[in-house]
Short mmCIF file of C-alpha atoms in Angstrom, two decimals:
data_model
loop_
_atom_site.label_atom_id
_atom_site.label_comp_id
_atom_site.label_asym_id
_atom_site.label_seq_id
_atom_site.Cartn_x
_atom_site.Cartn_y
_atom_site.Cartn_z
CA MET A 17 0.00 0.00 0.00
CA ASP A 18 1.48 3.22 -1.11
CA PHE A 19 1.45 6.53 0.74
CA THR A 20 -1.35 8.02 -1.35
CA THR A 21 -3.72 5.13 -0.66
CA LEU A 22 -2.92 5.36 3.07
CA THR A 23 -3.59 9.08 3.07
CA ILE A 24 -6.95 8.57 1.34
CA ILE A 25 -7.94 5.90 3.84
CA LEU A 26 -6.99 8.12 6.79
CA ALA A 27 -8.91 11.03 5.30
CA ILE A 28 -11.99 8.84 4.84
CA VAL A 29 -11.71 7.62 8.44
CA ALA A 30 -11.37 11.20 9.70
CA ILE A 31 -14.38 12.28 7.71
CA LEU A 32 -16.38 9.38 9.13
CA ILE A 33 -15.37 10.29 12.66
CA VAL A 34 -16.35 13.93 12.14
CA PHE A 35 -19.60 12.85 10.54
CA ILE A 36 -20.43 10.59 13.46
CA LEU A 37 -19.60 13.35 15.98
CA ILE A 38 -21.76 15.82 14.14
CA SER A 39 -24.63 13.36 13.55
CA TYR A 40 -24.84 11.82 17.05
CA VAL A 41 -27.50 13.28 19.35
CA LYS A 42 -28.62 12.31 22.85
CA ALA A 43 -31.98 13.25 24.37
CA PRO A 44 -32.36 14.07 28.13
CA PRO A 45 -35.20 12.47 30.14
CA SER A 46 -37.24 15.71 30.19
CA TYR A 47 -37.31 16.12 26.43
CA ALA A 48 -38.30 13.93 23.49
CA TYR A 49 -36.12 14.32 20.39
CA ILE A 50 -38.10 13.86 17.16
CA ILE A 51 -35.89 12.90 14.15
CA SER A 52 -37.68 13.08 10.81
CA GLY A 53 -36.86 13.38 7.11
CA ILE A 54 -35.79 10.07 5.61
CA SER A 55 -38.27 7.50 6.98
CA ARG A 56 -42.00 7.91 6.88
CA GLU A 57 -42.41 7.60 10.65
CA PRO A 58 -40.25 9.91 12.72
CA ARG A 59 -37.99 8.41 15.30
CA VAL A 60 -38.48 9.41 18.95
CA LEU A 61 -35.52 9.55 21.37
CA ILE A 62 -36.28 9.85 25.12
CA GLY A 63 -33.27 9.55 27.38
CA SER A 64 -31.27 7.76 24.64
CA GLY A 65 -28.95 8.58 21.73
CA GLY A 66 -29.17 8.22 17.97
CA ILE A 67 -27.79 9.32 14.60
CA ARG A 68 -29.23 12.26 12.71
CA VAL A 69 -28.11 12.51 9.13
CA PRO A 70 -27.08 16.09 8.54
CA PHE A 71 -28.87 17.97 5.75
CA PHE A 72 -31.26 15.05 5.31
CA GLU A 73 -32.94 14.77 8.70
CA ARG A 74 -34.08 17.40 11.17
CA LEU A 75 -34.19 17.39 14.97
CA ASP A 76 -37.20 18.74 16.91
CA LYS A 77 -37.96 18.74 20.66
CA VAL A 78 -41.02 18.18 22.82
CA TYR A 79 -41.04 19.06 26.54
CA LEU A 80 -41.98 16.07 28.68
CA GLY A 81 -41.85 17.66 32.14
CA GLN A 82 -44.70 18.71 34.38
CA ILE A 83 -46.51 21.89 33.38
CA THR A 84 -48.66 24.09 35.65
CA VAL A 85 -51.75 25.68 34.12
CA ASP A 86 -53.70 28.38 35.99
CA ILE A 87 -57.40 27.95 35.24
CA LYS A 88 -59.59 30.96 36.01
CA THR A 89 -63.09 31.83 34.94
CA GLU A 90 -62.60 35.16 33.25
CA GLU A 91 -66.25 36.02 33.97
CA SER A 92 -68.76 34.86 36.56
CA VAL A 93 -70.29 31.47 35.75
CA PRO A 94 -73.83 30.57 36.95
CA THR A 95 -74.18 27.36 38.88
CA ASN A 96 -77.00 24.86 38.65
CA ASP A 97 -78.98 26.99 41.12
CA PHE A 98 -78.25 30.16 39.11
CA ILE A 99 -75.68 31.73 41.42
CA ASN A 100 -72.86 33.47 39.59
CA VAL A 101 -69.50 32.36 40.91
CA ASP A 102 -65.84 32.88 40.08
CA VAL A 103 -63.59 29.85 40.38
CA ASP A 104 -59.78 29.65 40.46
CA ALA A 105 -58.10 26.30 39.89
CA VAL A 106 -54.66 24.90 39.11
CA ALA A 107 -54.05 21.91 36.85
CA LYS A 108 -50.87 19.85 36.57
CA ILE A 109 -50.36 18.30 33.12
CA ARG A 110 -47.69 16.56 31.05
CA VAL A 111 -47.19 14.81 27.75
CA THR A 112 -48.60 11.29 27.85
CA PRO A 113 -45.57 9.03 28.53
CA ASN A 114 -45.98 6.62 25.60
CA PRO A 115 -45.01 6.73 21.92
CA GLU A 116 -48.55 7.57 20.80
CA GLY A 117 -48.88 10.44 23.25
CA THR A 118 -45.44 11.71 22.24
CA ARG A 119 -46.35 11.66 18.54
CA LEU A 120 -49.64 13.49 19.21
CA ALA A 121 -47.83 16.07 21.36
CA ALA A 122 -45.20 16.45 18.66
CA LYS A 123 -47.89 17.32 16.17
CA ASN A 124 -49.41 19.98 18.45
CA PHE A 125 -46.61 21.34 20.72
CA LEU A 126 -43.37 20.79 18.76
CA ASN A 127 -40.48 23.01 19.93
CA MET A 128 -42.79 24.89 22.37
CA SER A 129 -41.71 25.99 25.83
CA PRO A 130 -43.69 24.95 28.94
CA SER A 131 -45.36 28.36 29.23
CA GLU A 132 -46.40 28.24 25.58
CA ILE A 133 -47.90 24.78 26.05
CA ALA A 134 -49.78 26.05 29.14
CA ASP A 135 -51.19 28.96 27.16
CA GLN A 136 -52.34 26.57 24.43
CA LEU A 137 -54.21 24.34 26.91
CA LYS A 138 -55.64 27.04 29.21
CA ASP A 139 -58.72 27.80 27.06
CA SER A 140 -59.72 24.15 26.75
CA LEU A 141 -59.37 23.53 30.48
CA GLN A 142 -61.34 26.70 31.31
CA GLY A 143 -64.18 25.62 29.00
CA ASN A 144 -64.35 22.20 30.61
CA MET A 145 -64.36 23.73 34.10
CA ARG A 146 -67.16 26.20 33.16
CA GLU A 147 -69.28 23.26 31.89
CA ILE A 148 -68.81 21.38 35.14
CA ILE A 149 -69.71 24.51 37.21
CA GLY A 150 -73.04 24.75 35.33
CA THR A 151 -73.96 21.19 36.35
CA LEU A 152 -73.34 21.71 40.10
CA ASP A 153 -75.20 23.77 42.69
CA LEU A 154 -73.43 26.17 45.02
CA ARG A 155 -73.63 23.80 47.98
CA SER A 156 -72.04 20.92 46.10
CA LEU A 157 -69.48 23.25 44.60
CA ASN A 158 -68.31 24.37 48.02
CA THR A 159 -68.75 21.23 50.03
CA ASP A 160 -67.39 18.71 47.52
CA ARG A 161 -64.41 20.35 45.87
CA ASP A 162 -62.63 17.05 45.36
CA GLY A 163 -65.64 15.75 43.39
CA PHE A 164 -65.69 19.00 41.44
CA SER A 165 -62.01 18.68 40.48
CA ASP A 166 -62.50 15.02 39.57
CA GLN A 167 -65.36 15.95 37.29
CA VAL A 168 -63.22 18.62 35.65
CA MET A 169 -60.47 16.06 35.03
CA GLN A 170 -62.95 13.54 33.64
CA LYS A 171 -64.52 16.17 31.42
CA ALA A 172 -61.21 17.48 30.11
CA SER A 173 -59.32 14.18 29.76
CA PRO A 174 -60.79 13.13 26.36
CA ASP A 175 -59.89 16.44 24.83
CA MET A 176 -56.41 16.34 26.39
CA ASN A 177 -55.81 12.78 25.22
CA LYS A 178 -56.45 13.85 21.67
CA LEU A 179 -53.63 16.32 22.07
CA GLY A 180 -51.29 13.79 23.68
CA ILE A 181 -51.63 15.46 27.13
CA GLU A 182 -52.27 13.74 30.44
CA ILE A 183 -53.93 15.60 33.39
CA ILE A 184 -52.02 14.72 36.54
CA SER A 185 -54.13 16.69 39.01
CA CYS A 186 -56.64 19.52 39.29
CA ASN A 187 -57.09 21.55 42.51
CA ILE A 188 -59.85 24.12 43.19
CA GLN A 189 -58.13 27.11 44.80
CA ASN A 190 -61.00 29.51 45.43
CA VAL A 191 -64.76 29.91 44.82
CA THR A 192 -66.28 33.42 45.18
CA ASP A 193 -69.39 35.34 44.18
CA LYS A 194 -69.87 39.04 43.74
CA GLU A 195 -73.20 39.11 45.63
CA GLY A 196 -71.78 37.58 48.75
CA LEU A 197 -74.25 34.74 48.72
CA ILE A 198 -71.75 31.99 48.92
CA HIS A 199 -72.01 32.01 52.73
CA ASP A 200 -75.79 31.62 52.53
CA LEU A 201 -75.61 28.94 49.80
CA GLY A 202 -77.72 30.84 47.31
CA ALA A 203 -80.43 33.46 47.37
CA ASP A 204 -83.25 30.89 47.68
CA ASN A 205 -81.69 29.23 50.69
CA THR A 206 -80.69 32.44 52.44
CA ALA A 207 -83.92 32.81 54.48
CA LYS A 208 -84.02 29.17 55.42
CA ILE A 209 -80.47 29.24 56.39
CA LYS A 210 -81.03 32.36 58.49
CA LYS A 211 -84.18 30.86 60.02
CA ASP A 212 -82.50 27.62 60.83
CA ALA A 213 -79.58 29.58 62.11
CA SER A 214 -81.85 31.74 64.32
CA ILE A 215 -83.73 28.71 65.66
CA ASN A 216 -80.54 26.92 66.26
CA ARG A 217 -79.11 30.03 67.87
CA ALA A 218 -82.20 30.41 70.13
CA ASN A 219 -82.15 26.77 71.08
CA ALA A 220 -78.48 27.05 71.69
CA GLU A 221 -78.93 30.14 73.83
CA ARG A 222 -81.73 28.44 75.78
CA ASP A 223 -79.63 25.41 76.36
CA VAL A 224 -76.77 27.65 77.27
CA LYS A 225 -78.88 29.56 79.80
CA ILE A 226 -80.21 26.32 81.29
CA GLN A 227 -76.75 24.98 81.52
CA VAL A 228 -75.53 28.29 82.90
CA ALA A 229 -78.28 28.24 85.57
CA HIS A 230 -77.43 24.68 86.54
CA ALA A 231 -73.81 25.60 86.47
CA ASP A 232 -74.48 28.69 88.60
CA LYS A 233 -76.43 26.62 91.14
CA GLU A 234 -73.75 24.03 91.27
CA ALA A 235 -71.14 26.75 91.36
CA ASN A 236 -73.00 28.51 94.20
CA ASP A 237 -73.30 25.29 96.15
CA ALA A 238 -69.72 24.58 95.51
CA ARG A 239 -68.84 28.15 96.47
CA VAL A 240 -70.76 27.88 99.77
CA ASP A 241 -69.13 24.58 100.53
CA ALA A 242 -65.80 26.02 99.54
CA ASP A 243 -66.32 29.17 101.65
CA THR A 244 -67.30 27.03 104.64
CA ALA A 245 -64.31 24.84 104.16
CA ILE A 246 -62.16 27.92 103.65
CA ALA A 247 -63.50 29.49 106.86
CA VAL A 248 -62.75 26.30 108.79
CA LYS A 249 -59.36 26.12 107.24
CA ASN A 250 -58.75 29.82 107.89
CA ASN A 251 -59.75 29.36 111.55
CA ASP A 252 -57.40 26.43 111.85
CA LEU A 253 -54.76 28.43 110.05
CA ALA A 254 -55.25 31.41 112.39
CA LEU A 255 -54.88 29.14 115.42
CA LYS A 256 -51.77 27.58 113.97
CA ARG A 257 -50.42 31.01 113.07
CA ALA A 258 -51.03 32.26 116.61
CA ALA A 259 -49.23 29.25 118.06
CA LEU A 260 -46.42 29.62 115.59
CA LYS A 261 -46.25 33.38 116.26
CA GLN A 262 -46.05 32.72 119.99
CA GLN A 263 -43.21 30.30 119.41
CA ALA A 264 -41.58 32.73 116.98
CA ASP A 265 -41.94 35.64 119.45
CA THR A 266 -40.41 33.53 122.21
CA ALA A 267 -37.55 32.52 119.93
CA GLN A 268 -37.20 36.12 118.75
CA ALA A 269 -37.08 37.40 122.34
CA ASP A 270 -34.42 34.82 123.18
CA ALA A 271 -32.55 35.77 120.04
CA ASP A 272 -32.87 39.49 120.82
CA ALA A 273 -31.58 38.96 124.33
CA ALA A 274 -28.70 36.88 123.04
CA TYR A 275 -28.05 39.46 120.36
CA ALA A 276 -28.08 42.28 122.92
CA ILE A 277 -25.63 40.37 125.13
CA GLN A 278 -23.45 39.58 122.15
CA GLN A 279 -23.66 43.21 121.00
CA GLN A 280 -22.61 44.42 124.47
CA GLU A 281 -19.69 42.00 124.43
CA GLN A 282 -18.71 43.17 120.96
CA GLN A 283 -19.08 46.82 122.00
CA LYS A 284 -16.91 46.16 125.03
CA THR A 285 -14.29 44.54 122.80
CA ILE A 286 -14.57 47.43 120.37
CA ASN A 287 -14.12 49.97 123.19
CA ILE A 288 -11.06 48.13 124.49
CA LYS A 289 -9.60 47.94 121.00
CA THR A 290 -10.44 51.61 120.44
CA VAL A 291 -8.68 52.69 123.66
CA GLU A 292 -5.68 50.52 122.80
CA ALA A 293 -5.61 51.99 119.32
CA GLN A 294 -5.82 55.53 120.71
CA ILE A 295 -3.03 54.78 123.19
CA GLU A 296 -0.93 53.31 120.41
CA LYS A 297 -1.75 56.30 118.20
CA THR A 298 -0.78 58.74 120.99
CA ARG A 299 2.46 56.84 121.61
CA ARG A 300 3.30 56.87 117.91
CA GLU A 301 2.42 60.57 117.67
CA GLN A 302 4.73 61.27 120.62
CA ILE A 303 7.51 59.28 119.00
CA LEU A 304 6.85 61.04 115.72
CA SER A 305 6.75 64.46 117.46
CA LYS A 306 10.02 63.68 119.24
CA GLU A 307 11.61 62.58 115.99
CA GLN A 308 10.31 65.71 114.26
CA ILE A 309 11.74 67.87 117.08
CA GLU A 310 15.10 66.12 116.74
CA ILE A 311 14.99 66.56 112.99
CA LYS A 312 14.07 70.24 113.44
CA GLN A 313 16.89 70.70 115.96
CA ASN A 314 19.34 69.02 113.64
CA GLN A 315 18.15 71.23 110.82
CA LEU A 316 18.52 74.35 112.99
CA VAL A 317 22.00 73.27 114.16
CA ALA A 318 22.95 72.55 110.57
CA GLU A 319 21.61 75.93 109.46
CA ILE A 320 23.41 77.76 112.33
CA GLU A 321 26.66 75.94 111.60
CA LYS A 322 26.25 76.62 107.91
CA ARG A 323 25.51 80.30 108.58
CA ALA A 324 28.44 80.52 111.03
CA ASP A 325 30.75 78.90 108.47
CA ALA A 326 29.46 81.35 105.87
CA ASP A 327 30.01 84.32 108.21
CA LYS A 328 33.43 83.01 109.14
CA TYR A 329 34.29 82.51 105.50
CA LYS A 330 33.01 86.00 104.71
CA VAL A 331 35.08 87.52 107.55
CA GLU A 332 38.15 85.62 106.37
CA ILE A 333 37.56 86.74 102.80
CA ASP A 334 37.00 90.33 103.89
CA ALA A 335 40.12 90.26 106.10
CA ALA A 336 42.16 88.70 103.31
CA ALA A 337 40.80 91.28 100.87
CA ASP A 338 41.57 94.11 103.29
CA LEU A 339 45.06 92.73 103.94
CA GLU A 340 45.61 92.34 100.24
CA GLN A 341 44.43 95.88 99.64
CA ARG A 342 46.75 97.20 102.35
CA LYS A 343 49.62 95.24 100.85
CA ARG A 344 48.87 96.67 97.48
CA VAL A 345 48.71 100.23 98.89
CA ALA A 346 52.00 99.72 100.73
CA GLU A 347 53.61 98.24 97.64
CA ALA A 348 52.31 101.15 95.60
CA GLN A 349 53.69 103.66 98.06
CA LYS A 350 56.97 101.81 98.17
CA TYR A 351 57.07 101.66 94.39
CA GLU A 352 56.39 105.39 94.16
CA ALA A 353 59.18 106.14 96.66
CA GLU A 354 61.56 103.91 94.74
CA GLN A 355 60.60 105.60 91.50
CA ARG A 356 61.15 109.02 93.01
CA ALA A 357 64.50 107.91 94.36
CA LEU A 358 65.40 106.47 90.98
CA ALA A 359 64.30 109.66 89.34
CA GLN A 360 66.40 111.73 91.74
CA ASN A 361 69.32 109.42 91.21
CA ALA A 362 68.82 109.68 87.48
CA GLU A 363 68.77 113.47 87.74
CA SER A 364 71.87 113.50 89.87
CA ASP A 365 73.60 111.12 87.48
CA ALA A 366 72.54 113.28 84.57
CA ALA A 367 73.78 116.39 86.32
CA ARG A 368 77.02 114.72 87.23
CA TYR A 369 77.40 113.42 83.70
CA ARG A 370 76.82 116.88 82.33
CA LEU A 371 79.27 118.36 84.78
CA GLU A 372 81.85 115.75 83.88
CA GLN A 373 81.29 116.48 80.24
CA GLU A 374 81.56 120.20 80.71
CA ALA A 375 84.80 120.16 82.56
CA GLN A 376 86.82 117.91 84.60
CA GLY A 377 87.96 120.89 86.52
CA ILE A 378 84.70 121.46 88.28
CA LYS A 379 84.47 117.92 89.58
CA ALA A 380 84.71 119.04 93.12
CA LYS A 381 81.89 121.47 92.61
CA GLY A 382 79.75 118.73 91.13
CA GLU A 383 80.50 116.43 94.00
CA ALA A 384 79.60 119.18 96.42
CA GLU A 385 76.33 119.76 94.62
CA ALA A 386 75.65 116.10 94.56
CA TYR A 387 76.37 115.92 98.26
CA ALA A 388 74.11 118.87 98.80
CA ILE A 389 71.37 117.24 96.80
CA LEU A 390 71.78 114.06 98.80
CA LYS A 391 71.52 115.92 102.04
CA LYS A 392 68.52 117.75 100.67
CA GLY A 393 66.83 114.44 99.86
CA GLU A 394 67.55 113.14 103.32
CA ALA A 395 66.16 116.37 104.73
CA GLU A 396 63.05 116.01 102.59
CA ALA A 397 62.64 112.43 103.72
CA MET A 398 62.93 113.48 107.34
CA ALA A 399 60.49 116.29 106.65
CA MET A 400 58.09 113.81 105.10
CA ASP A 401 58.34 111.59 108.21
CA LYS A 402 57.67 114.57 110.46
CA LYS A 403 54.79 115.63 108.28
CA ALA A 404 53.34 112.12 108.47
CA GLU A 405 53.55 112.21 112.25
CA ALA A 406 52.03 115.68 112.26
CA TYR A 407 49.24 114.45 110.00
CA LYS A 408 48.59 111.64 112.41
CA LYS A 409 48.33 114.05 115.32
CA TYR A 410 46.46 116.51 113.24
CA ASN A 411 43.89 113.89 112.32
CA SER A 412 43.14 113.12 115.99
CA ALA A 413 42.99 116.82 116.75
CA ALA A 414 40.84 117.36 113.71
CA VAL A 415 38.43 114.76 115.00
CA ALA A 416 38.21 116.55 118.32
CA GLN A 417 38.00 119.89 116.56
CA MET A 418 35.13 118.63 114.38
CA MET A 419 33.33 117.29 117.43
CA ILE A 420 33.76 120.66 119.15
CA GLU A 421 32.51 122.44 116.06
CA VAL A 422 29.36 120.33 115.84
CA LEU A 423 28.68 120.66 119.58
CA PRO A 424 26.62 123.89 119.13
CA GLN A 425 24.60 122.13 116.45
CA ILE A 426 23.95 119.24 118.82
CA VAL A 427 22.78 121.62 121.53
CA GLU A 428 20.67 123.50 118.99
CA ASN A 429 19.03 120.31 117.71
CA VAL A 430 18.36 119.14 121.24
CA ALA A 431 16.78 122.50 122.14
CA LYS A 432 14.84 122.81 118.86
CA PRO A 433 11.93 120.53 119.94
CA ILE A 434 11.60 122.56 123.14
CA SER A 435 11.62 125.86 121.24
CA ALA A 436 8.88 124.52 118.95
CA ILE A 437 6.53 124.08 121.94
CA LYS A 438 4.00 126.94 121.93
CA ASP A 439 1.70 125.92 124.76
CA VAL A 440 2.59 123.71 127.73
CA LYS A 441 0.02 122.31 130.12
CA ILE A 442 1.42 120.64 133.20
CA TYR A 443 -0.86 118.30 135.14
CA SER A 444 1.59 117.08 137.76
CA GLY A 445 3.61 118.99 140.34
CA SER A 446 3.82 122.75 140.75
CA GLY A 447 4.33 125.05 137.80
CA SER A 448 7.95 125.86 138.45
CA GLU A 449 8.81 122.24 139.03
CA GLY A 450 7.17 121.26 135.75
CA ILE A 451 9.06 123.91 133.78
CA SER A 452 12.33 123.06 135.47
CA SER A 453 11.80 119.39 134.75
CA LEU A 454 11.13 120.21 131.13
CA SER A 455 14.18 122.45 130.76
CA GLY A 456 16.27 120.01 132.75
CA ASN A 457 15.94 117.51 129.92
CA VAL A 458 18.37 119.54 127.77
CA PRO A 459 21.53 118.71 129.76
CA VAL A 460 20.37 115.13 129.97
CA ALA A 461 20.01 115.00 126.18
CA ILE A 462 23.48 116.59 125.72
CA LYS A 463 25.04 114.10 128.14
CA GLN A 464 23.36 111.24 126.28
CA ALA A 465 24.82 112.60 123.02
CA PHE A 466 28.31 112.77 124.64
CA ASP A 467 27.92 109.19 125.91
CA VAL A 468 26.94 108.00 122.39
CA LEU A 469 30.02 109.74 120.90
CA LYS A 470 32.27 108.26 123.58
CA SER A 471 30.95 104.71 123.02
CA ALA A 472 31.22 105.09 119.22
CA THR A 473 34.61 106.87 118.94
CA GLY A 474 36.30 106.50 122.34
CA VAL A 475 36.53 110.30 122.71
CA ASP A 476 35.14 111.79 125.92
CA MET A 477 33.80 115.22 125.01
CA ALA A 478 33.45 116.18 128.67
CA ASP A 479 37.17 115.67 129.26
CA ILE A 480 37.97 117.61 126.08
CA MET A 481 35.81 120.50 127.25
CA ARG A 482 37.44 120.46 130.68
CA ALA A 483 40.87 120.53 129.02
CA GLY A 484 40.47 124.23 128.26
CA THR A 485 39.49 125.20 131.79
CA ILE A 486 41.77 127.02 134.28
CA GLU A 487 41.91 123.94 136.46
CA ALA A 488 43.23 121.90 133.58
CA LYS A 489 45.87 124.52 132.75
CA THR A 490 47.00 124.91 136.36
CA THR A 491 46.72 121.44 137.78
CA ARG A 492 46.93 119.49 134.53
CA ASN A 493 44.95 116.73 136.21
CA ILE A 494 42.69 115.83 133.28
CA ASN A 495 42.66 112.08 132.46
CA LEU A 496 42.76 111.75 128.69
CA ASN A 497 43.41 108.36 127.12
CA GLY A 498 44.96 107.56 123.80
CA GLU A 499 44.44 109.93 120.97
CA ALA A 500 42.21 112.23 123.08
CA GLN A 501 45.26 113.13 125.22
CA GLU A 502 47.28 113.87 122.09
CA VAL A 503 44.46 116.01 120.70
CA VAL A 504 44.27 118.05 123.93
CA ASP A 505 48.07 118.45 124.02
CA GLY A 506 47.95 119.58 120.42
CA ILE A 507 45.26 122.10 121.26
CA LYS A 508 47.30 123.45 124.20
CA GLU A 509 50.41 123.84 122.08
#
C-alpha cells in the first residue's frame, strides 16, 4: 500500500469520525427528540442517543416535564342553582408518557416551551371547568371540591388525550361570588339558612342559659361549701399562726436577748480595741513628734553651723581682701618712693654726667652739689616723716575739733523741739517744778549725746571740754586716754 492510498484511507476515516460526531445526538429524560426526514415515521428519542443525518434529517424537541396551568373563569359562571360564581383552579399536566402520546404532542406542541404549552391548553381547560360549574349547585361546589375537580379532570381528559396530554391533578383554589351569597348557599336558601340559624341560635342560647343556671347553682353550692371549708381552714390556720407566732416571738425574744448580750460584748471589745488603738496612736504621735523635734533641731543646728561657716568665710575673705588691699597700697607707696629715688638718682647722674662732660675741673663742685642734693633728699625724707607724724596728730585733733565744732549744732538740735513748743500744760507737780523738769531735759540730752560719741569713737567730750578750763591749765589733772590726750596736748600747744 502506497502513501497516497494510506492518506486517502486516513482522510476517509477522519471524515467518518467527524460525521459521526456531528450526527450523534442524545436526548435528556425531560425532552423527546423527534428525528424526521428520511423515513415515513419519525424516530423518537427519550433519554437515549441516535444518529441524525445532517442535511437530510431534522431534529425537533417536545417538553416532557410537568406543566402548571392556571385555570380561572374570566367572567362569573352561573351554577345549577343560578348563582354566579368565580372559580380559580390549578391543573398539573404533562405529555402522555408513551409513543402515541409523544407523537400526538409532537404534532401539536413541537419546539414549544412549557409556558407556551400552558397557554395553548388554558382555554380548553377553562371551557371544561365552566361546563362542570353549570352542572353543580353552590352547595355541592363548596362542600365537595374534590368531586368537582375530579369531574373537571374527567370532562377534560378526552380532549387532552387527543392532544397527547395527560392531566395529573386539578385543585380548586378559590370559589367566590360578587353578591356575597356563597355564605348563605344561594339566594333561595338564604332565608331558610337564616331561620335555621336563628332557631338553632335560640335553642343554643336556651340550652346555654339552662346549663348556665345549673352551672351557677352548682357553682353557688360549691362556692358555699368552699367558703365554709375555707372558713374552717382559715380558723385552723389562724390558730396555727397564733401558736407559731407565739413560738416565733419567744424565739425572737431569746434571740434578741442573746443578740443584745453579744452586742454588748462586741461593743466592750470594740471599746477596748479603740482605747488601745488611741493609746498606740498617741504613743506613735509622741515618737513622731520627738523625731520631728530632733529633725528640726538638727536642721537648725545645721543651718546655724552653715551660717556661722558662711560668716566666718566672709570675715576671712573680707580680712584677706583688706590685707591684700593694704599690701597693694603699701607696695604702691613703696614703688612710688623707689621711683622718686630712681628719678632723683637719674637726675643727679645726669647732672654729674653733664658736669663731667663740661669740665673735669669742676668735679669738686659737682660732687659738692651732689652731696648737697643728697643731704637735701635726706632732709626732705625726714620732713616727710615729720609731716606724716604731724598728719597723724592733726587727724586726731581734727576729730576733736570737728566734734567741738558740731557741739553747738547738737545743743541747737536738742533744744529745737523745746523751742517749737508753743503751749505747755502741766498736770503734775507745781508750775515751776514742771518747767524746770522740762528744761532740765536739755543737759540730759546733751550728756546722752556725749555718751553715744564716747561709746562710738572712744573720745570723751566732757574731758575735752574740761581741758580748756583754768583747772586743767593749772593742775593738769585731766585724764585723757589715747588719741584724746594727744588732741588736747595739740590744742594746748
